[in-house]
Amino acid sequence: MRDSKPLGNKLTDSTLKQPAMPGLANAEDEAKLFLSIGLDQRTATNALANAKVTSNLSAVIHEAEVEGGCDKAIGNLLYMVATKFPNNALNHRAEFLKYITSGQIKNAPQLEAAFSFFSSIGPSSFDEKEFEKNCGVGVEVSVEEISKVVEAVIEECKSQILAERYRINVGILLGKVRKELPWADGKTVKEEMDTQLRNLLGEKTEKDDEKPIKKKKEKAPKSTDADLTTQTPSVTQEVSNPFSDFPDPQKNIQVHQEIFFSDGTIWRPKNTAEKLEKHLQFTGRSVYTRFPPEPNGYLHIGHAKAMFVSFGLAKERGGYCYLRYDDTNPEAEKQEYIDHIQEIVDWMGWKPFKVTYSSDYFQELYDLAIQLIKKGYAYVDHQTPEEIKSYRESKTDSPWRNRPIAESLKLFEEMRKGMIDEGKATLRMKQDMKSENPNMYDLIAYRIKFTPHPHAGDKWCIYPSYDYTHCIVDSLENITHSLCTLEFEIRRPSYYWLLEALDLYHPHVWEYSRLSITNTVLSKRKLNRLVREKWVDGWDDPRLMTLAGLRRRGYTPDAINAFVRDVGITRSDGSLIRLEKIEHYIREDLNKKSRRVMVVLKPLKVVIKNMEENVVMNLRAKFWPDAADSEESSHYEVPFSRVVYIESSDFRLKDSKDYYGLAPGKTVMLRYAFPIKCVDIIYAEDKSTVLELHAEYDPAKSTKPKGVIHWVSEPSHGILPLKVEVRMFEKLFLSENPSELEDWLADLNPNSKIVIAEALAVPVLKHSCHGDSYQFERLGYFCVDQDSSADKLVFNRTVSLRDSYVKVSGK
């Protein structure tokens, strides 16, 4: 058995603190240290940008005794330990690092298995043999073994591989290999898989690079009201199951967080067998999660990840997910936001089994606050916010901290009755003002606010804080898995302190990395300022990463959820995800769902001289590139007459070999129509601006030009094509991470929105409705905006056709 620290009632000071790294006087020294273990420059820079990672990584390097440097492979594993090692088992970390430096733990699968093992046992002693068995210590997987398993997997899936060739999902094949050889080196497995696939299929052909013909998506059957299980949207990409590591509710009897007090006392809160059994009787041993937004603004892409995590886990385990409004601050909350959240949750495809409000529990929370006072764990305080801040900085107790319990009970009752002025008293939890964790500095439980509540009305004039409410309502609703982002990890001790003090059931808390995307901001404070100061056109401005903005821009729930699933729900500190990644997913989705039509954004008039004025041909164009000629619904009519309009950018005065547009004397093909040849140019008075072109068409299509361009035509002589407004959107900010800039508003992209007032479109678009999505051929994906009217259609560009995500390394 191994127990690397004493587990009695008290710990010495030396066991409470990480050893300081000697000689690290500044960031330059730390950078050199991080580079010395083989980290690349970008990873080292990212580590230094995060104080928590810097501290953890420095401590890990010291504990591993590799201050003088080490092999890059070991260094990368040490970095993973610094960012992902379970907080509830830190007493085992130094001993565990010996497995890495000695080469016994040498790859990511072993490391992840170790993290899972330590997370489950926490600070308790462990059996070395059991640990080594669980983590594949001493298991050597030869290249020959890998080759044999890869061969067996390919043989098992051979018919599918031959049918799909290089379009086969290799991830599924690799998953089958990992199932047989969990400790095999991933790089070697991938190389062997690639080699054997190439031996079977030969080199790639042009046909392998062609996009497969995709069937139209069938509508999912409607769910009934009787179906209370959580619904999930379809996801377009299959990746490894992100929910596989979450423990079953029956196992929630371990210590999740040790709480260290400044006097040496340690609390190890955990569910008793009786408490857990009572909880399981209520839940029927099912998973219960919650999505708990505060209704003080519009939801953004980060909330899409939070929904995916909480609703997704419940769906995966056949459980239930609450939509809970965390409405403890009546001054910031509005009914508008409450309605919006419900609407967006529905739009995203999630179905809560129950909608609740934290304010539904105001009476229970008040009653528990009285219990807390009676137990000596809370007191009424009269310090001002400035005094509270000052006392916390100096770790000094409030002068009212030790007032008699009866006195606090009387004052708290007076607070409830409105007998004390706002700002003159708070109820504070009596935690530990000298703790190493500032979230144990006697947090406020209740404050006075003479403000009506949007849901609870004017019944209350005292309101509970987030820190007091959140954990208690989790417990009252019998949440099995309380899931939140990593910035809340430091609040774990106060979360479990309060539940332990009140002898309530303890949910399993787990934090995951936040979702951060380049060239935008996601903080509610910054979003509020953008909207309030009219830098953008409201919460649903298509340039924002609010879910309302993404919906208006033309993004779909399927694409957003596929993107979130691919990003994953790991605990690694969330680095910036490139904007191109989410754009990739909406392209993939709209490519299957959007009809193709022709629109000219910047028209240039072309008069076809060898065609009579009053002749109009109705030609057949395709909504879908793979449509069969017999499918009438997959085609539309487009008029072709003597006057057509092409994109200005599709004409040049000077031709070149790599240019496929129109030029003097050159022929191009008009999509779905005929070849035309430019025979003359009409200039404006300045002799340089091209006003119109004259051309001749080839009705027999005897010429076969390489260039094919889109166009629109007068539907009849002298009548202009359908005019539409098109709004072209680009990145909202010029910098990848504007939040880091002091003057972040100065980084706004002045060209983030360009309005083309009079683009020309084919007639079939005339009857488009709000939300309809199209691919404008050669231009991108566009949707009908809510500003459209019977007289004028307005389109928003969702995303361009060019996918640059595949060219972006890393994120």
PDB file of C-alpha atoms in Angstrom, residues 92-190:
ATOM      1  CA  HIS A  92       0.113  11.346  -4.693  1.00  0.00           C
ATOM      2  CA  ARG A  93       1.548  13.507  -7.450  1.00  0.00           C
ATOM      3  CA  ALA A  94       5.231  13.516  -6.446  1.00  0.00           C
ATOM      4  CA  GLU A  95       5.336   9.706  -6.185  1.00  0.00           C
ATOM      5  CA  PHE A  96       3.454   9.344  -9.466  1.00  0.00           C
ATOM      6  CA  LEU A  97       5.991  11.534 -11.290  1.00  0.00           C
ATOM      7  CA  LYS A  98       8.657   8.893 -10.627  1.00  0.00           C
ATOM      8  CA  TYR A  99       6.734   6.568 -12.938  1.00  0.00           C
ATOM      9  CA  ILE A 100       7.147   9.146 -15.714  1.00  0.00           C
ATOM     10  CA  THR A 101      10.788  10.020 -15.188  1.00  0.00           C
ATOM     11  CA  SER A 102      11.716   6.329 -14.945  1.00  0.00           C
ATOM     12  CA  GLY A 103       9.926   5.564 -18.223  1.00  0.00           C
ATOM     13  CA  GLN A 104       7.261   3.307 -16.683  1.00  0.00           C
ATOM     14  CA  ILE A 105       4.480   5.717 -17.734  1.00  0.00           C
ATOM     15  CA  LYS A 106       5.401   6.854 -21.235  1.00  0.00           C
ATOM     16  CA  ASN A 107       2.335   7.713 -23.294  1.00  0.00           C
ATOM     17  CA  ALA A 108      -0.948   9.619 -23.153  1.00  0.00           C
ATOM     18  CA  PRO A 109      -3.255   6.573 -22.738  1.00  0.00           C
ATOM     19  CA  GLN A 110      -1.309   5.486 -19.642  1.00  0.00           C
ATOM     20  CA  LEU A 111      -1.427   9.026 -18.300  1.00  0.00           C
ATOM     21  CA  GLU A 112      -5.188   9.354 -18.792  1.00  0.00           C
ATOM     22  CA  ALA A 113      -5.695   6.004 -17.072  1.00  0.00           C
ATOM     23  CA  ALA A 114      -3.603   7.250 -14.143  1.00  0.00           C
ATOM     24  CA  PHE A 115      -5.639  10.453 -13.882  1.00  0.00           C
ATOM     25  CA  SER A 116      -8.836   8.414 -13.823  1.00  0.00           C
ATOM     26  CA  PHE A 117      -7.401   6.108 -11.159  1.00  0.00           C
ATOM     27  CA  PHE A 118      -6.309   8.922  -8.848  1.00  0.00           C
ATOM     28  CA  SER A 119      -9.526  10.850  -9.394  1.00  0.00           C
ATOM     29  CA  SER A 120     -11.490   7.833  -8.150  1.00  0.00           C
ATOM     30  CA  ILE A 121      -9.382   7.173  -5.027  1.00  0.00           C
ATOM     31  CA  GLY A 122      -8.674  10.797  -4.077  1.00  0.00           C
ATOM     32  CA  PRO A 123      -6.152  11.207  -1.239  1.00  0.00           C
ATOM     33  CA  SER A 124      -6.645   7.670   0.102  1.00  0.00           C
ATOM     34  CA  SER A 125      -3.878   5.083   0.137  1.00  0.00           C
ATOM     35  CA  PHE A 126      -3.612   2.872  -2.940  1.00  0.00           C
ATOM     36  CA  ASP A 127      -2.279  -0.509  -3.913  1.00  0.00           C
ATOM     37  CA  GLU A 128       0.738  -0.170  -6.223  1.00  0.00           C
ATOM     38  CA  LYS A 129       0.003  -3.406  -8.070  1.00  0.00           C
ATOM     39  CA  GLU A 130      -3.574  -2.378  -8.732  1.00  0.00           C
ATOM     40  CA  PHE A 131      -2.411   1.043  -9.958  1.00  0.00           C
ATOM     41  CA  GLU A 132       0.235  -0.437 -12.259  1.00  0.00           C
ATOM     42  CA  LYS A 133      -2.257  -2.920 -13.671  1.00  0.00           C
ATOM     43  CA  ASN A 134      -4.784  -0.157 -14.336  1.00  0.00           C
ATOM     44  CA  CYS A 135      -2.182   2.003 -16.079  1.00  0.00           C
ATOM     45  CA  GLY A 136      -0.354  -0.604 -18.140  1.00  0.00           C
ATOM     46  CA  VAL A 137       2.939  -0.216 -16.286  1.00  0.00           C
ATOM     47  CA  GLY A 138       5.442  -2.753 -17.567  1.00  0.00           C
ATOM     48  CA  VAL A 139       3.313  -3.601 -20.624  1.00  0.00           C
ATOM     49  CA  GLU A 140       5.399  -3.478 -23.781  1.00  0.00           C
ATOM     50  CA  VAL A 141       3.534  -3.492 -27.081  1.00  0.00           C
ATOM     51  CA  SER A 142       5.771  -4.481 -29.984  1.00  0.00           C
ATOM     52  CA  VAL A 143       5.448  -3.241 -33.560  1.00  0.00           C
ATOM     53  CA  GLU A 144       4.632  -6.828 -34.547  1.00  0.00           C
ATOM     54  CA  GLU A 145       1.687  -6.926 -32.125  1.00  0.00           C
ATOM     55  CA  ILE A 146       0.418  -3.608 -33.468  1.00  0.00           C
ATOM     56  CA  SER A 147       0.754  -4.860 -37.036  1.00  0.00           C
ATOM     57  CA  LYS A 148      -1.255  -8.003 -36.282  1.00  0.00           C
ATOM     58  CA  VAL A 149      -4.113  -6.154 -34.573  1.00  0.00           C
ATOM     59  CA  VAL A 150      -4.260  -3.515 -37.327  1.00  0.00           C
ATOM     60  CA  GLU A 151      -4.376  -6.303 -39.891  1.00  0.00           C
ATOM     61  CA  ALA A 152      -7.232  -7.986 -38.006  1.00  0.00           C
ATOM     62  CA  VAL A 153      -9.211  -4.735 -37.777  1.00  0.00           C
ATOM     63  CA  ILE A 154      -8.760  -4.041 -41.492  1.00  0.00           C
ATOM     64  CA  GLU A 155      -9.873  -7.576 -42.299  1.00  0.00           C
ATOM     65  CA  GLU A 156     -12.952  -7.157 -40.079  1.00  0.00           C
ATOM     66  CA  CYS A 157     -13.929  -3.905 -41.829  1.00  0.00           C
ATOM     67  CA  LYS A 158     -12.604  -4.812 -45.268  1.00  0.00           C
ATOM     68  CA  SER A 159     -15.880  -4.591 -47.186  1.00  0.00           C
ATOM     69  CA  GLN A 160     -16.618  -1.137 -45.804  1.00  0.00           C
ATOM     70  CA  ILE A 161     -13.059   0.032 -46.462  1.00  0.00           C
ATOM     71  CA  LEU A 162     -13.203  -1.150 -50.087  1.00  0.00           C
ATOM     72  CA  ALA A 163     -16.530   0.608 -50.545  1.00  0.00           C
ATOM     73  CA  GLU A 164     -15.537   3.913 -48.958  1.00  0.00           C
ATOM     74  CA  ARG A 165     -11.797   3.750 -49.706  1.00  0.00           C
ATOM     75  CA  TYR A 166      -9.971   6.785 -48.310  1.00  0.00           C
ATOM     76  CA  ARG A 167     -13.235   8.339 -47.153  1.00  0.00           C
ATOM     77  CA  ILE A 168     -13.463   5.690 -44.420  1.00  0.00           C
ATOM     78  CA  ASN A 169     -13.553   7.108 -40.881  1.00  0.00           C
ATOM     79  CA  VAL A 170     -10.069   6.062 -39.771  1.00  0.00           C
ATOM     80  CA  GLY A 171     -10.863   7.179 -36.228  1.00  0.00           C
ATOM     81  CA  ILE A 172     -13.285   4.273 -35.839  1.00  0.00           C
ATOM     82  CA  LEU A 173     -10.625   1.823 -37.063  1.00  0.00           C
ATOM     83  CA  LEU A 174      -8.048   3.259 -34.671  1.00  0.00           C
ATOM     84  CA  GLY A 175     -10.579   3.000 -31.854  1.00  0.00           C
ATOM     85  CA  LYS A 176     -10.907  -0.736 -32.490  1.00  0.00           C
ATOM     86  CA  VAL A 177      -7.121  -1.082 -32.282  1.00  0.00           C
ATOM     87  CA  ARG A 178      -6.987   0.894 -29.037  1.00  0.00           C
ATOM     88  CA  LYS A 179      -9.629  -1.384 -27.562  1.00  0.00           C
ATOM     89  CA  GLU A 180      -7.331  -4.381 -28.143  1.00  0.00           C
ATOM     90  CA  LEU A 181      -4.061  -2.591 -27.370  1.00  0.00           C
ATOM     91  CA  PRO A 182      -4.841   0.266 -24.953  1.00  0.00           C
ATOM     92  CA  TRP A 183      -1.167   0.894 -24.134  1.00  0.00           C
ATOM     93  CA  ALA A 184       0.187   0.899 -27.675  1.00  0.00           C
ATOM     94  CA  ASP A 185       1.970   4.021 -28.911  1.00  0.00           C
ATOM     95  CA  GLY A 186      -0.612   6.104 -30.787  1.00  0.00           C
ATOM     96  CA  LYS A 187       1.789   7.406 -33.415  1.00  0.00           C
ATOM     97  CA  THR A 188       3.018   3.917 -34.260  1.00  0.00           C
ATOM     98  CA  VAL A 189      -0.562   2.626 -34.518  1.00  0.00           C
ATOM     99  CA  LYS A 190      -1.506   5.476 -36.886  1.00  0.00           C
TER     100      LYS A 190
END
